Amino acid sequence: MNGGSLGIRSGSYGSLDKPQQLQQQQNGGSHHLLPIQSTIRTKPAKMFKEKDRCFPWLFKFGSQRKVGMLMLCVISAAVFIWVLYLGKGGDVQDGDQVPNLISPNISVNVHKQNTTALVLPPPSPSYFLGYSLPPGHPCNTFTLPPPPADKKRTGPRPCPVCYLPVEEAIALMPKLPSYSPVLKNLTYIYENPLTKNGEFGGSDFGGYPTLAQRTDSFDIRESMSVHCGFVRGTRAGRNTGYDIDEVDLDAMDQCRGVVVMSAIFAAFDNIQQPSNISEYSKRTVCFFMFVDDETEAYLQNSGQLGESRKVGVWRIVLIHNPPYTDGRRTGKIPKLLAHRLFPNARYSIWIDGKLELVVDPYQILERHLWRKNATFAISRHYKRFDVFIEAEANKAAGKYDNASIDFQIEFYKKEGLTPYTLDKEHVPISNLFACLWYNEVDRFTSRDQISFATVRDKIRAKTNWTVNMFLDCERRNFVVQKYHREVLEHMSPPPPLPLPPALPEMLPPPTIPQETPMRRGGVRRGRRVGARRHRKVVAGDREGEPIS
C-alpha cells in the first residue's frame, strides 16, 4: 500500500514511473505490482491532459518534468510554512489541549485566551453616556438651603442653583446623541385629504385620530408612525395651517444646535429680552419668537419691529392661518412640537412669553439635561402635584369651561388614572412624548397640565426613559415672571410722591439794644433785656445738681 500510494502521488506529478517499472522488472520483482503500476500509468496521462488544458502557458517554458518539480517545490514550501505556523500557535497557548469545537464551554475558553493575547481597543460609544463632575467640585456637595421660617411666605420663590461657568458648560456639550430606548424610527402621519373618523376631538391641523389609533400610539415599538400636527403637509409650516414664510423656514432649518423659543399671541404680553447671555450664545443660539397678526401690528406701531424682523435677540416669525381661535391653544404648537418646527436642532428651550430669561442657555442645558444624562426636563408645580387637584384649580380659576374639564378627567379615570403619589417619576420619551402630549391637547382641553400625567404614565410603562423633573424654585432661578401686557395697562398708576411740608413763617429777628457807653476808669457792659446769666457746669454732686 505504501508503494502504491507513493507511486500514485509521484505519478501524479509525472516522475519516476518508467524508471521505477524498468528497475523492478530488471530486479526480478514480482508481477503483482504491475496492475498497480498500470493504474498509475493511465491516471497521470489523464491528469496531464487536464493540466494541459488548465495551465497551457506553463509548459511553454519547460518540459513536464521540470514543471512537475517546480509545483512539487511550491507545495512543499507551503506545507513547511503551515507546519511552522501551527508550532508557533502551540507555543503561544503553552501546551493547551486541542479544543473540542463541539463543546461550547471549551471553545469559549480558548476564545478568551486568544483575545487576551491580542488586546483590541474598546469600540467607541454610539450614544452620549453622561459624565460626572470631578471629585471635590462644589456642585457635587451643593444642597438647597432650608425653606424660610416665616410661615406667611408660602408662595413660589427662586432658590439657589449650582451652575457651571459658561465656558465649562459649553465644553461639556455632548458630541453624540442620547440613547432612545425601544423607539428607533419615528415618522409622522400625513393626510391629504383628511379622514374624519375620530369619535370626538381633533382638528384639521392635528388630524382626527380614532381611539384605536390613540391606543396604538402608546404601544411603544422600534418603528412607529403617529399623528403629530401638521397633517396636511410634508414640511411643518408649509400649507399645513400655522403657516410660516419661506425665508423664516429657511432660517429655522439652519438652526442646528440650540434653539430658545417663545410665543405671544393677541398681543397678550410684552417681549422680554434675555439678560446675562454670553457673547458665544448670542452668536450660536437661535432665539425665535412666534407671533400672530395682532402682535406684529402692535410691535410695528410701537416702533419695536423694523425691516430686520428682530426685536433685540429675538427673531420675529409671523404665523399665518393659525389653526385655532384660542390663542392659548395655538401657543401650544411651538411649545410641544418644537422638533417638527426645527428638524435639525439638537436642543430646545421653551419659555412662556411673560418670562424673562436671566441665565445663559448653555448653563441651563448643562445643569438640567447633560449633568443628569436626561433628554427631557420640566419643572413641577410648586404646590400642586395631583392631576385631580390641578383640574379643580383650573375650574376655580375659570381657565376652561368646567364641563370639558370634567369630561377629560372622567375619561382618564376610566383608563386607570390614579391620584399622585411620591414614587411616580416623570418619564417622557422625547419627540414621541411631545407628539402624544399634543394629541391630548388637541383632542381635549388646552390645559396641558391635565393631560401631562396620562401621557407620562402610559409611556413610562413601556420604556425606561429618564427625565429630570426639577423644582419650581429652580425654574424661577433662570426666569423672571412679568405681568401680562393687559394687566400692566389696567394697573392704576402709582400715587404721586407727597410734597414736602410747608416751612413755618419766619419771625423777624428781635431788636438788640445798643450797649451802654463805657465810663472813664473802667469797663462796664449793660445787660440785654430778657437775657439770662450763662451757667457753666464743671462738676456735679451725687444728686446731680450743678455747682456754680
Coordinates of C-alpha atoms in Angstrom, one line a residue:
M1 CA 0.0 0.0 0.0
N2 CA 2.8 2.4 0.7
G3 CA 4.4 1.7 -2.6
G4 CA 1.1 2.1 -4.3
S5 CA 0.3 5.3 -2.6
L6 CA 3.8 6.7 -3.3
G7 CA 3.6 5.6 -6.9
I8 CA 0.2 7.4 -7.3
R9 CA 1.5 10.6 -5.7
S10 CA 4.7 10.6 -7.7
G11 CA 2.9 9.6 -10.9
S12 CA 0.5 12.5 -10.4
Y13 CA 3.5 14.8 -10.9
G14 CA 4.9 12.8 -13.9
S15 CA 8.1 11.5 -12.3
L16 CA 9.7 8.0 -11.7
D17 CA 7.1 6.0 -13.4
K18 CA 9.0 4.3 -16.3
P19 CA 12.4 4.1 -14.4
Q20 CA 10.8 2.5 -11.4
Q21 CA 8.9 -0.1 -13.5
L22 CA 12.0 -1.0 -15.5
Q23 CA 14.1 -1.4 -12.3
Q24 CA 11.5 -3.7 -10.8
Q25 CA 11.5 -5.8 -13.9
Q26 CA 15.2 -6.0 -14.0
N27 CA 15.5 -6.9 -10.4
G28 CA 13.0 -9.8 -10.9
G29 CA 10.3 -8.2 -9.0
S30 CA 7.0 -10.0 -8.8
H31 CA 4.5 -9.1 -11.4
H32 CA 1.7 -8.5 -8.8
L33 CA 2.7 -4.8 -8.8
L34 CA 2.1 -4.4 -12.4
P35 CA -1.6 -3.8 -12.1
I36 CA -0.9 -1.0 -9.7
Q37 CA 1.7 0.5 -11.9
S38 CA -0.7 0.1 -14.8
T39 CA -3.3 2.1 -12.9
I40 CA -0.7 4.7 -12.0
R41 CA 0.4 4.9 -15.6
T42 CA -3.1 5.6 -17.0
K43 CA -4.3 8.1 -14.4
P44 CA -1.4 10.6 -14.8
A45 CA -2.0 10.6 -18.5
K46 CA -5.5 11.8 -17.9
M47 CA -4.3 14.3 -15.3
F48 CA -1.7 15.7 -17.7
K49 CA -4.4 16.4 -20.2
E50 CA -6.3 18.4 -17.6
K51 CA -3.1 20.2 -16.8
D52 CA -2.5 21.0 -20.4
R53 CA -5.9 22.4 -20.6
C54 CA -5.7 24.4 -17.3
F55 CA -2.1 25.7 -17.5
P56 CA -1.0 25.6 -21.1
W57 CA 1.3 28.5 -20.6
L58 CA 3.4 26.7 -18.0
F59 CA 4.5 24.1 -20.5
K60 CA 5.8 26.6 -23.0
F61 CA 8.7 27.3 -20.7
G62 CA 9.8 23.8 -19.8
S63 CA 9.1 20.1 -20.0
Q64 CA 6.5 18.3 -18.0
R65 CA 9.2 17.0 -15.6
K66 CA 10.5 20.5 -14.8
V67 CA 7.0 21.8 -14.3
G68 CA 6.2 19.0 -12.0
M69 CA 9.3 19.5 -10.0
L70 CA 8.5 23.2 -9.7
M71 CA 5.0 22.6 -8.5
L72 CA 6.3 20.0 -6.0
C73 CA 8.7 22.5 -4.5
V74 CA 6.0 25.1 -4.2
I75 CA 3.6 22.7 -2.4
S76 CA 6.4 21.5 -0.1
A77 CA 7.2 25.1 0.9
A78 CA 3.6 25.8 1.6
V79 CA 3.4 22.7 3.8
F80 CA 6.5 23.7 5.7
I81 CA 5.1 27.2 6.4
W82 CA 1.8 25.7 7.6
V83 CA 3.6 23.3 10.0
L84 CA 5.7 26.2 11.3
Y85 CA 2.6 28.3 11.9
L86 CA 1.0 25.5 13.9
G87 CA 4.1 25.1 16.0
K88 CA 4.1 28.8 16.9
G89 CA 0.5 28.7 17.8
G90 CA 1.1 25.8 20.2
D91 CA 3.9 27.8 21.9
V92 CA 1.5 30.8 22.4
Q93 CA -1.1 28.6 24.1
D94 CA 1.5 26.9 26.4
G95 CA 0.5 23.4 25.8
D96 CA -3.2 23.8 25.9
Q97 CA -5.1 20.8 24.7
V98 CA -6.7 20.9 21.3
P99 CA -10.2 22.4 21.9
N100 CA -13.2 20.3 21.2
L101 CA -15.2 22.5 19.0
I102 CA -18.3 20.6 19.7
S103 CA -18.1 21.6 23.4
P104 CA -19.3 25.2 23.7
N105 CA -17.5 25.6 27.1
I106 CA -14.0 24.8 25.8
S107 CA -14.4 26.9 22.7
V108 CA -15.4 29.9 24.7
N109 CA -12.3 29.5 27.0
V110 CA -10.0 29.3 24.0
H111 CA -11.6 32.4 22.5
K112 CA -11.0 34.3 25.7
Q113 CA -7.3 33.3 25.8
N114 CA -6.8 34.5 22.2
T115 CA -8.5 37.8 22.9
T116 CA -6.3 38.3 25.9
A117 CA -3.2 37.8 23.8
L118 CA -4.4 40.3 21.2
V119 CA -5.9 43.3 23.1
L120 CA -8.1 45.5 20.9
P121 CA -9.2 49.0 21.8
P122 CA -12.8 49.2 23.0
P123 CA -15.3 50.3 20.4
S124 CA -16.2 53.9 20.5
P125 CA -19.7 54.6 22.0
S126 CA -22.6 55.4 19.7
Y127 CA -24.5 57.4 22.3
F128 CA -23.9 60.0 25.0
L129 CA -23.3 58.1 28.2
G130 CA -23.3 61.1 30.6
Y131 CA -20.5 62.4 32.9
S132 CA -19.6 63.2 36.5
L133 CA -18.1 66.3 37.8
P134 CA -14.6 65.9 39.2
P135 CA -14.2 65.0 42.9
G136 CA -14.2 68.0 45.1
H137 CA -16.3 70.1 42.7
P138 CA -18.5 72.4 44.7
C139 CA -21.6 71.4 42.8
N140 CA -21.2 67.8 44.0
T141 CA -21.9 68.8 47.6
F142 CA -24.3 71.6 46.8
T143 CA -27.6 71.4 48.8
L144 CA -30.7 73.6 48.8
P145 CA -31.0 75.9 51.9
P146 CA -33.9 75.2 54.2
P147 CA -37.2 77.0 53.5
P148 CA -37.8 80.3 55.1
A149 CA -39.0 80.2 58.7
D150 CA -41.7 82.8 58.0
K151 CA -44.9 80.7 57.5
K152 CA -46.6 83.7 55.8
R153 CA -44.2 83.3 52.9
T154 CA -45.7 80.2 51.3
G155 CA -45.8 81.4 47.7
P156 CA -43.3 80.5 45.0
R157 CA -39.8 81.9 45.1
P158 CA -36.5 81.2 43.5
C159 CA -33.8 79.1 45.1
P160 CA -30.0 79.0 44.5
V161 CA -28.8 76.6 41.8
C162 CA -25.2 75.5 41.2
Y163 CA -24.4 76.4 37.6
L164 CA -21.1 75.8 35.9
P165 CA -19.4 78.8 34.3
V166 CA -20.5 79.3 30.7
E167 CA -17.1 78.2 29.2
E168 CA -17.2 74.9 31.2
A169 CA -20.8 74.3 30.2
I170 CA -20.1 74.8 26.5
A171 CA -17.1 72.4 26.7
L172 CA -19.3 69.7 28.2
M173 CA -21.9 69.8 25.3
P174 CA -22.3 66.2 24.2
K175 CA -20.8 65.3 20.8
L176 CA -23.1 62.2 20.4
P177 CA -26.9 61.9 20.6
S178 CA -28.6 60.4 23.7
Y179 CA -29.9 56.9 23.7
S180 CA -33.5 56.2 22.8
P181 CA -34.9 53.0 24.4
V182 CA -37.2 50.8 22.3
L183 CA -38.1 53.5 19.8
K184 CA -35.6 54.0 17.0
N185 CA -37.5 55.3 14.0
L186 CA -40.4 57.8 14.3
T187 CA -42.4 59.2 11.4
Y188 CA -45.5 61.4 11.2
I189 CA -48.8 60.8 9.6
Y190 CA -49.6 62.9 6.5
E191 CA -53.3 63.0 5.4
N192 CA -54.5 65.0 2.4
P193 CA -57.4 64.8 2.2
L194 CA -58.3 64.4 5.8
T195 CA -60.2 61.4 7.2
K196 CA -62.6 62.4 9.9
N197 CA -63.3 59.0 11.5
G198 CA -62.4 60.1 15.1
E199 CA -65.0 59.6 17.7
F200 CA -64.5 63.0 19.2
G201 CA -62.0 65.8 19.3
G202 CA -59.3 66.5 16.8
S203 CA -58.8 69.3 14.3
D204 CA -57.9 69.9 10.7
F205 CA -54.4 70.8 11.9
G206 CA -53.7 67.8 14.1
G207 CA -56.0 65.3 12.3
Y208 CA -58.8 63.2 13.7
P209 CA -57.2 60.0 15.1
T210 CA -59.6 57.4 16.3
L211 CA -59.5 56.0 19.8
A212 CA -58.0 52.8 18.4
Q213 CA -55.1 54.8 16.8
R214 CA -54.7 56.6 20.1
T215 CA -54.3 53.3 22.0
D216 CA -51.9 52.0 19.4
S217 CA -49.7 55.1 19.7
F218 CA -49.0 54.2 23.3
D219 CA -47.7 50.8 22.3
I220 CA -44.0 51.7 22.0
R221 CA -42.2 49.8 19.3
E222 CA -39.0 50.1 17.4
S223 CA -40.6 51.9 14.4
M224 CA -43.8 54.0 14.7
S225 CA -45.9 56.4 12.8
V226 CA -48.1 58.8 14.7
H227 CA -50.2 61.9 14.4
C228 CA -48.1 64.9 15.4
G229 CA -49.8 68.0 14.0
F230 CA -49.1 69.5 10.5
V231 CA -51.0 66.5 9.0
R232 CA -51.8 68.3 5.7
G233 CA -48.2 68.9 4.6
T234 CA -44.9 67.2 4.4
R235 CA -43.0 70.2 5.9
A236 CA -44.2 71.7 9.1
G237 CA -45.3 75.3 8.4
R238 CA -45.9 75.0 4.7
N239 CA -49.5 74.8 3.7
T240 CA -50.4 73.0 6.9
G241 CA -52.1 75.7 8.9
Y242 CA -49.8 77.5 11.2
D243 CA -48.0 78.6 8.0
I244 CA -44.6 80.3 8.0
D245 CA -42.9 82.4 5.4
E246 CA -40.2 80.6 3.4
V247 CA -37.5 82.9 4.5
D248 CA -38.3 82.1 8.1
L249 CA -38.5 78.3 7.3
D250 CA -35.0 78.5 5.8
A251 CA -33.7 80.2 8.9
M252 CA -35.3 77.6 11.1
D253 CA -33.7 74.8 9.1
Q254 CA -30.3 76.4 9.6
C255 CA -30.6 76.1 13.4
R256 CA -28.6 73.0 14.1
G257 CA -27.6 73.5 17.7
V258 CA -29.6 75.2 20.5
V259 CA -32.9 77.0 20.0
V260 CA -34.8 79.1 22.5
M261 CA -38.5 79.6 21.7
S262 CA -41.4 81.7 22.9
A263 CA -44.7 82.9 21.5
I264 CA -47.0 85.8 22.0
F265 CA -50.5 85.9 20.5
A266 CA -53.2 88.5 20.6
A267 CA -50.5 91.0 21.9
F268 CA -51.0 89.4 25.3
D269 CA -47.5 90.0 26.6
N270 CA -44.6 92.4 26.1
I271 CA -41.4 90.9 24.7
Q272 CA -38.8 90.2 27.4
Q273 CA -35.2 90.5 26.4
P274 CA -32.9 87.8 27.9
S275 CA -30.2 89.0 30.2
N276 CA -26.8 87.6 31.4
I277 CA -26.4 86.0 28.0
S278 CA -22.8 85.3 26.8
E279 CA -21.5 86.6 23.5
Y280 CA -21.0 83.0 22.4
S281 CA -24.7 82.3 23.0
K282 CA -25.7 85.4 21.1
R283 CA -23.7 84.1 18.1
T284 CA -24.7 80.4 18.2
V285 CA -28.1 80.1 19.9
C286 CA -31.3 80.7 17.9
F287 CA -33.9 82.9 19.5
F288 CA -37.3 82.6 17.8
M289 CA -40.5 84.4 18.9
F290 CA -43.7 83.3 17.2
V291 CA -46.4 86.0 16.8
D292 CA -49.8 86.5 15.1
D293 CA -51.0 89.5 13.1
E294 CA -52.3 91.4 16.1
T295 CA -49.0 91.1 17.9
E296 CA -47.0 92.0 14.8
A297 CA -49.1 95.1 14.3
Y298 CA -48.6 96.1 18.0
L299 CA -44.8 95.7 17.6
Q300 CA -44.7 97.8 14.4
N301 CA -47.0 100.5 15.8
S302 CA -44.9 100.8 18.9
G303 CA -41.7 101.1 16.9
Q304 CA -40.1 97.9 18.2
L305 CA -40.2 95.9 14.9
G306 CA -38.4 97.1 11.7
E307 CA -37.2 95.6 8.5
S308 CA -34.6 93.4 10.3
R309 CA -37.5 91.3 11.7
K310 CA -35.7 91.3 15.0
V311 CA -36.5 92.7 18.4
G312 CA -33.3 92.5 20.4
V313 CA -32.0 89.0 20.2
W314 CA -35.5 87.6 19.1
R315 CA -36.2 86.8 15.5
I316 CA -39.9 87.5 15.0
V317 CA -41.8 84.9 13.0
L318 CA -45.3 85.7 11.8
I319 CA -47.8 82.9 11.8
H320 CA -50.3 82.8 9.0
N321 CA -53.6 80.9 9.2
P322 CA -53.5 79.9 12.9
P323 CA -55.4 76.7 13.3
Y324 CA -57.2 77.7 16.5
T325 CA -59.2 80.8 17.6
D326 CA -57.9 80.2 21.1
G327 CA -54.5 81.9 21.4
R328 CA -53.5 79.6 24.3
R329 CA -54.1 76.5 22.2
T330 CA -52.2 77.9 19.3
G331 CA -49.3 78.7 21.6
K332 CA -49.0 75.0 22.5
I333 CA -47.8 74.2 18.9
P334 CA -44.3 75.6 19.3
K335 CA -44.2 74.6 22.9
L336 CA -44.9 70.9 22.2
L337 CA -43.9 70.4 18.6
A338 CA -40.5 72.2 18.5
H339 CA -38.9 69.1 16.9
R340 CA -41.2 69.5 13.9
L341 CA -40.6 73.2 13.5
F342 CA -36.8 72.8 14.0
P343 CA -36.0 69.4 12.5
N344 CA -32.2 70.0 12.6
A345 CA -31.9 71.4 16.1
R346 CA -30.3 69.3 18.8
Y347 CA -31.7 71.1 21.9
S348 CA -34.6 73.4 22.6
I349 CA -35.7 75.5 25.5
W350 CA -39.2 76.8 25.8
I351 CA -40.2 79.8 27.9
D352 CA -43.6 81.5 28.2
G353 CA -44.0 84.9 26.7
K354 CA -44.2 86.6 30.0
L355 CA -40.9 85.2 31.3
E356 CA -37.5 86.9 31.1
L357 CA -34.5 84.5 30.7
V358 CA -31.8 85.5 33.1
V359 CA -29.3 82.6 32.8
D360 CA -27.3 81.5 29.8
P361 CA -28.9 78.7 27.7
Y362 CA -25.8 76.5 27.8
Q363 CA -25.7 76.7 31.6
I364 CA -29.4 75.7 31.8
L365 CA -28.8 72.7 29.5
E366 CA -25.7 71.6 31.4
R367 CA -27.5 71.7 34.7
H368 CA -30.8 70.1 33.8
L369 CA -30.0 67.8 30.9
W370 CA -26.4 66.9 30.4
R371 CA -25.3 66.6 34.0
K372 CA -28.4 64.4 34.7
N373 CA -28.0 62.4 31.5
A374 CA -31.6 63.2 30.7
T375 CA -33.3 64.1 27.4
F376 CA -36.4 65.9 28.8
A377 CA -36.6 68.3 31.7
I378 CA -39.6 70.1 33.0
S379 CA -40.4 71.9 36.2
R380 CA -43.0 70.7 38.6
H381 CA -45.7 72.9 40.2
Y382 CA -44.5 74.5 43.4
K383 CA -47.6 73.2 45.3
R384 CA -49.9 71.0 43.2
F385 CA -48.8 67.5 42.2
D386 CA -52.1 65.8 41.6
V387 CA -53.9 66.0 38.3
F388 CA -57.3 66.0 40.1
I389 CA -56.3 68.9 42.2
E390 CA -54.9 70.6 39.1
A391 CA -58.3 70.1 37.4
E392 CA -60.2 71.6 40.3
A393 CA -57.8 74.6 40.4
N394 CA -58.4 75.2 36.7
K395 CA -62.1 75.1 37.1
A396 CA -62.0 77.5 40.1
A397 CA -59.8 80.0 38.2
G398 CA -62.1 79.8 35.1
K399 CA -59.2 78.6 32.8
Y400 CA -61.6 76.4 30.8
D401 CA -65.3 75.5 30.8
N402 CA -66.0 73.1 33.6
A403 CA -67.9 70.6 31.5
S404 CA -64.9 70.0 29.2
I405 CA -62.5 69.6 32.2
D406 CA -64.9 67.1 33.9
F407 CA -65.2 65.1 30.7
Q408 CA -61.4 64.8 30.3
I409 CA -60.9 63.8 33.9
E410 CA -63.6 61.1 33.8
F411 CA -62.1 59.7 30.6
Y412 CA -58.7 59.4 32.3
K413 CA -60.3 57.8 35.3
K414 CA -61.8 55.1 33.2
E415 CA -58.3 54.4 31.8
G416 CA -57.0 53.9 35.3
L417 CA -55.5 57.3 36.2
T418 CA -54.8 57.4 39.9
P419 CA -54.0 60.3 42.3
Y420 CA -50.4 61.4 42.6
T421 CA -48.0 59.5 44.8
L422 CA -44.4 60.3 45.7
D423 CA -43.0 57.3 43.9
K424 CA -44.0 58.5 40.5
E425 CA -41.3 59.8 38.2
H426 CA -41.9 61.8 35.1
V427 CA -40.6 59.6 32.2
P428 CA -41.5 61.1 28.8
I429 CA -39.8 59.8 25.6
S430 CA -38.7 63.0 23.8
N431 CA -40.3 63.5 20.4
L432 CA -42.9 60.8 20.8
F433 CA -43.9 62.1 24.2
A434 CA -44.3 65.6 22.8
C435 CA -46.5 64.3 19.9
L436 CA -48.7 62.3 22.1
W437 CA -49.0 65.1 24.6
Y438 CA -50.0 67.5 21.8
N439 CA -52.6 65.0 20.6
E440 CA -54.3 65.1 24.0
V441 CA -54.3 68.9 24.0
D442 CA -55.8 68.8 20.5
R443 CA -58.5 66.2 21.5
F444 CA -59.4 67.5 24.9
T445 CA -58.8 70.9 26.6
S446 CA -55.9 73.1 26.0
R447 CA -54.8 72.8 29.7
D448 CA -51.7 70.7 29.1
Q449 CA -51.1 70.3 32.8
I450 CA -54.1 67.9 32.9
S451 CA -53.0 65.6 30.1
F452 CA -49.3 65.5 31.1
A453 CA -49.7 62.8 33.7
T454 CA -51.7 60.4 31.5
V455 CA -49.1 60.6 28.6
R456 CA -46.3 60.3 31.1
D457 CA -47.6 57.1 32.8
K458 CA -48.5 55.3 29.6
I459 CA -45.0 55.8 28.1
R460 CA -43.3 55.0 31.3
A461 CA -45.0 51.6 31.3
K462 CA -43.2 50.7 28.0
T463 CA -39.8 52.3 28.4
N464 CA -37.0 53.1 30.9
W465 CA -36.7 56.6 29.7
T466 CA -35.1 59.1 32.1
V467 CA -36.1 62.7 32.7
N468 CA -35.1 65.4 35.1
M469 CA -38.1 66.8 36.9
F470 CA -36.6 69.8 38.6
L471 CA -38.2 72.0 41.3
D472 CA -40.2 75.1 40.6
C473 CA -37.9 77.2 42.6
E474 CA -35.0 76.1 40.3
R475 CA -37.1 77.3 37.3
R476 CA -37.6 80.6 38.9
N477 CA -33.9 80.9 39.3
F478 CA -33.3 81.2 35.5
V479 CA -36.5 83.1 34.6
V480 CA -38.3 86.1 36.0
Q481 CA -42.0 86.3 35.6
K482 CA -43.5 89.5 34.4
Y483 CA -47.1 90.8 34.2
H484 CA -49.2 90.3 31.1
R485 CA -49.5 93.5 29.0
E486 CA -53.2 93.8 29.7
V487 CA -52.6 93.7 33.4
L488 CA -49.9 96.3 33.2
E489 CA -52.2 98.6 31.2
H490 CA -55.1 98.3 33.7
M491 CA -52.9 98.8 36.7
S492 CA -53.6 102.1 38.5
P493 CA -50.5 104.4 38.2
P494 CA -48.6 104.7 41.4
P495 CA -49.7 107.6 43.6
P496 CA -47.6 110.8 43.2
L497 CA -45.0 111.4 45.8
P498 CA -46.2 113.7 48.7
L499 CA -45.0 117.3 48.6
P500 CA -42.6 118.3 51.4
P501 CA -44.4 120.1 54.3
A502 CA -44.6 123.9 54.1
L503 CA -42.0 125.8 56.1
P504 CA -43.3 127.8 59.1
E505 CA -43.5 131.6 58.7
M506 CA -40.2 133.1 59.8
L507 CA -40.5 135.8 62.5
P508 CA -38.4 138.9 62.2
P509 CA -35.2 138.8 64.3
P510 CA -35.5 140.6 67.7
T511 CA -34.2 144.1 68.0
I512 CA -31.0 144.1 70.0
P513 CA -30.5 147.2 72.2
Q514 CA -27.2 149.0 71.9
E515 CA -24.6 148.7 74.6
T516 CA -24.3 151.2 77.5
P517 CA -21.5 153.7 76.8
M518 CA -18.3 153.0 78.7
R519 CA -17.3 155.1 81.7
R520 CA -13.9 156.5 82.4
G521 CA -11.7 154.4 84.6
G522 CA -13.3 151.1 83.9
V523 CA -15.3 148.9 81.6
R524 CA -19.0 148.3 82.2
R525 CA -21.3 146.5 79.9
G526 CA -25.0 146.8 80.1
R527 CA -27.3 143.8 80.3
R528 CA -29.5 142.8 77.5
V529 CA -33.2 142.9 78.1
G530 CA -34.6 139.5 78.9
A531 CA -31.2 137.8 78.9
R532 CA -30.3 135.1 81.4
R533 CA -26.9 134.6 83.0
H534 CA -24.9 131.7 81.5
R535 CA -24.2 128.8 83.8
K536 CA -21.2 126.7 83.2
V537 CA -21.3 123.2 84.5
V538 CA -18.0 122.0 85.8
A539 CA -18.9 119.2 88.1
G540 CA -21.8 117.7 89.9
D541 CA -22.6 116.1 93.2
R542 CA -24.5 112.9 93.9
E543 CA -27.8 114.5 93.3
G544 CA -26.7 115.8 90.0
E545 CA -27.2 119.4 90.9
P546 CA -24.7 121.7 89.2
I547 CA -22.2 123.7 91.3
S548 CA -21.9 127.3 90.2

